[in-house]
Tab-separated table of C-alpha atoms in Angstrom:
chain	number	residue	atom	x	y	z
A	1	UNK	CA	-67.490	-7.232	32.317
A	2	UNK	CA	-69.053	-6.063	29.062
A	3	UNK	CA	-72.792	-6.500	28.742
A	4	UNK	CA	-73.759	-9.368	26.491
A	5	UNK	CA	-75.837	-8.568	23.480
A	6	UNK	CA	-78.519	-10.903	22.329
A	7	UNK	CA	-77.284	-12.914	19.407
A	8	UNK	CA	-78.892	-15.633	17.451
A	9	UNK	CA	-77.081	-18.827	18.316
A	10	UNK	CA	-76.712	-21.545	15.760
A	11	UNK	CA	-75.138	-24.975	15.868
A	12	UNK	CA	-72.416	-25.866	13.417
A	13	UNK	CA	-74.870	-28.212	11.687
A	14	UNK	CA	-77.405	-25.377	11.291
A	15	UNK	CA	-74.742	-23.039	9.960
A	16	UNK	CA	-73.512	-25.709	7.539
A	17	UNK	CA	-77.056	-26.282	6.275
A	18	UNK	CA	-77.578	-22.553	5.633
A	19	UNK	CA	-74.309	-22.312	3.710
A	20	UNK	CA	-75.007	-25.533	1.792
A	21	UNK	CA	-78.395	-24.232	0.670
A	22	UNK	CA	-77.004	-20.858	-0.387
A	23	UNK	CA	-77.367	-20.221	-4.139
A	24	UNK	CA	-74.762	-17.565	-4.908
A	25	UNK	CA	-76.149	-16.916	-8.400
A	26	UNK	CA	-79.576	-16.234	-6.914
A	27	UNK	CA	-78.076	-13.936	-4.282
A	28	UNK	CA	-76.202	-12.018	-6.989
A	29	UNK	CA	-79.320	-11.751	-9.192
A	30	UNK	CA	-81.495	-10.682	-6.251
A	31	UNK	CA	-78.894	-8.073	-5.333
A	32	UNK	CA	-78.880	-6.746	-8.900
A	33	UNK	CA	-82.664	-6.532	-9.028
A	34	UNK	CA	-82.801	-4.819	-5.605
A	35	UNK	CA	-80.195	-2.285	-6.756
A	36	UNK	CA	-81.195	-1.840	-10.388
A	37	UNK	CA	-80.386	1.885	-10.279
A	38	UNK	CA	-76.703	1.149	-9.635
A	39	UNK	CA	-76.449	-0.786	-12.896
A	40	UNK	CA	-78.740	1.478	-14.927
A	41	UNK	CA	-76.882	4.627	-13.856
A	42	UNK	CA	-73.605	3.044	-14.996
A	43	UNK	CA	-75.291	2.118	-18.303
A	44	UNK	CA	-76.479	5.711	-18.784
A	45	UNK	CA	-73.052	7.138	-17.975
A	46	UNK	CA	-71.453	4.758	-20.466
A	47	UNK	CA	-73.895	5.816	-23.190
A	48	UNK	CA	-73.403	9.498	-22.415
A	49	UNK	CA	-69.734	8.914	-23.313
A	50	UNK	CA	-70.759	7.223	-26.574
A	51	UNK	CA	-69.373	3.841	-25.524
A	52	UNK	CA	-70.844	0.430	-26.322
A	53	UNK	CA	-70.683	-2.778	-24.269
A	54	UNK	CA	-67.481	-3.852	-26.016
A	55	UNK	CA	-65.618	-0.703	-24.963
A	56	UNK	CA	-65.661	0.845	-28.422
A	57	UNK	CA	-67.715	3.716	-29.742
A	58	UNK	CA	-71.334	3.536	-30.764
A	59	UNK	CA	-72.037	4.366	-34.399
A	60	UNK	CA	-71.630	7.899	-35.681
A	61	UNK	CA	-74.401	10.231	-36.797
A	62	UNK	CA	-75.122	10.296	-40.527
A	63	UNK	CA	-75.536	14.069	-40.862
A	64	UNK	CA	-72.717	16.459	-40.088
A	65	UNK	CA	-75.085	19.236	-38.978
A	66	UNK	CA	-76.757	16.971	-36.424
A	67	UNK	CA	-73.355	15.762	-35.177
A	68	UNK	CA	-72.348	19.382	-34.587
A	69	UNK	CA	-75.592	20.104	-32.733
A	70	UNK	CA	-75.176	17.008	-30.549
A	71	UNK	CA	-71.534	17.834	-29.784
A	72	UNK	CA	-72.733	21.192	-28.463
A	73	UNK	CA	-75.229	19.407	-26.216
A	74	UNK	CA	-72.796	16.763	-24.901
A	75	UNK	CA	-69.057	16.854	-25.493
A	76	UNK	CA	-68.316	13.591	-23.643
A	77	UNK	CA	-68.405	11.244	-26.654
A	78	UNK	CA	-65.910	11.695	-29.482
A	79	UNK	CA	-67.140	14.099	-32.160
A	80	UNK	CA	-70.042	12.645	-34.138
A	81	UNK	CA	-70.488	9.550	-31.947
A	82	UNK	CA	-73.987	8.823	-30.660
A	83	UNK	CA	-74.961	9.189	-27.009
A	84	UNK	CA	-78.619	8.221	-27.532
A	85	UNK	CA	-79.855	11.238	-25.605
A	86	UNK	CA	-82.056	14.028	-26.902
A	87	UNK	CA	-85.270	14.428	-24.893
A	88	UNK	CA	-84.325	12.040	-22.085
A	89	UNK	CA	-87.227	9.645	-22.717
A	90	UNK	CA	-84.927	6.812	-23.828
A	91	UNK	CA	-82.800	7.143	-20.681
A	92	UNK	CA	-85.820	7.512	-18.383
A	93	UNK	CA	-87.264	4.287	-19.779
A	94	UNK	CA	-84.153	2.201	-19.074
A	95	UNK	CA	-84.555	-0.825	-16.867
A	96	UNK	CA	-83.655	-4.424	-16.176
A	97	UNK	CA	-85.933	-7.410	-16.589
A	98	UNK	CA	-84.995	-10.736	-15.019
A	99	UNK	CA	-85.513	-13.507	-17.566
A	100	UNK	CA	-84.200	-16.477	-15.571
A	101	UNK	CA	-82.499	-17.238	-12.282
A	102	UNK	CA	-79.148	-16.193	-13.736
A	103	UNK	CA	-79.842	-13.823	-16.628
A	104	UNK	CA	-81.465	-10.501	-17.340
A	105	UNK	CA	-82.258	-8.191	-20.228
A	106	UNK	CA	-81.619	-4.471	-20.377
A	107	UNK	CA	-83.618	-2.090	-22.488
A	108	UNK	CA	-85.806	0.960	-22.569
A	109	UNK	CA	-89.562	1.233	-22.577
A	110	UNK	CA	-89.232	4.249	-24.879
A	111	UNK	CA	-90.992	3.769	-28.207
A	112	UNK	CA	-87.720	4.520	-30.041
A	113	UNK	CA	-85.837	1.638	-28.371
A	114	UNK	CA	-85.604	-0.652	-31.417
A	115	UNK	CA	-84.651	2.178	-33.783
A	116	UNK	CA	-81.979	3.489	-31.412
A	117	UNK	CA	-80.520	0.008	-30.938
A	118	UNK	CA	-80.262	-0.452	-34.702
A	119	UNK	CA	-78.827	3.003	-35.417
A	120	UNK	CA	-76.308	2.732	-32.586
A	121	UNK	CA	-74.714	-0.455	-33.840
A	122	UNK	CA	-76.503	-3.042	-31.718
A	123	UNK	CA	-73.961	-3.498	-28.921
A	124	UNK	CA	-75.335	-0.765	-26.682
A	125	UNK	CA	-76.771	-2.810	-23.796
A	126	UNK	CA	-74.399	-4.107	-21.158
A	127	UNK	CA	-71.516	-2.628	-19.266
A	128	UNK	CA	-68.052	-2.529	-20.758
A	129	UNK	CA	-65.018	-3.282	-18.592
A	130	UNK	CA	-64.580	0.315	-17.437
A	131	UNK	CA	-68.245	0.769	-16.519
A	132	UNK	CA	-68.376	-2.627	-14.830
A	133	UNK	CA	-65.294	-1.814	-12.776
A	134	UNK	CA	-66.878	1.472	-11.697
A	135	UNK	CA	-69.654	-0.355	-9.819
A	136	UNK	CA	-67.792	-3.554	-8.868
A	137	UNK	CA	-66.847	-2.436	-5.353
A	138	UNK	CA	-70.298	-1.212	-4.390
A	139	UNK	CA	-72.034	-4.215	-5.948
A	140	UNK	CA	-69.667	-6.659	-4.231
A	141	UNK	CA	-70.360	-5.000	-0.872
A	142	UNK	CA	-74.100	-5.378	-1.455
A	143	UNK	CA	-73.730	-9.060	-2.433
A	144	UNK	CA	-71.628	-9.780	0.666
A	145	UNK	CA	-74.248	-8.078	2.836
A	146	UNK	CA	-76.976	-10.245	1.281
A	147	UNK	CA	-74.892	-13.403	1.781
A	148	UNK	CA	-74.381	-12.470	5.395
A	149	UNK	CA	-78.117	-11.869	5.843
A	150	UNK	CA	-78.935	-15.215	4.240
A	151	UNK	CA	-76.533	-17.203	6.407
A	152	UNK	CA	-77.125	-15.674	9.834
């Protein structure tokens, strides 16, 4: 006979109550906030490719000489398209701030945040379909783990 492991026993009524009280939106938001780096790293990778949240390109640089210099530094975005990276301060300052139980804001604490947002076309924050799909599996696994923890 296999040795029994200690398990936490729960009645059906107790299990039902735990599941009934489960707020999936809160679990998802808590998971996001606990794993902010997962989202922010996908945001950075998207920007490094010059992509905005809609899946298109961020705005182009105004000066040809600067576009050439930037292309030499990062050839991932199409020629002349912004990647919002020069010193790294903008990327280092990226983070998520929870603004309600079901919503959050993304931004950078870098002093150039507002200028960069304006020059880049405004739709820079948020993951496009490709970037979102790149973290979907890992994020879903983390949410399921948190649901399991909340209902055991």
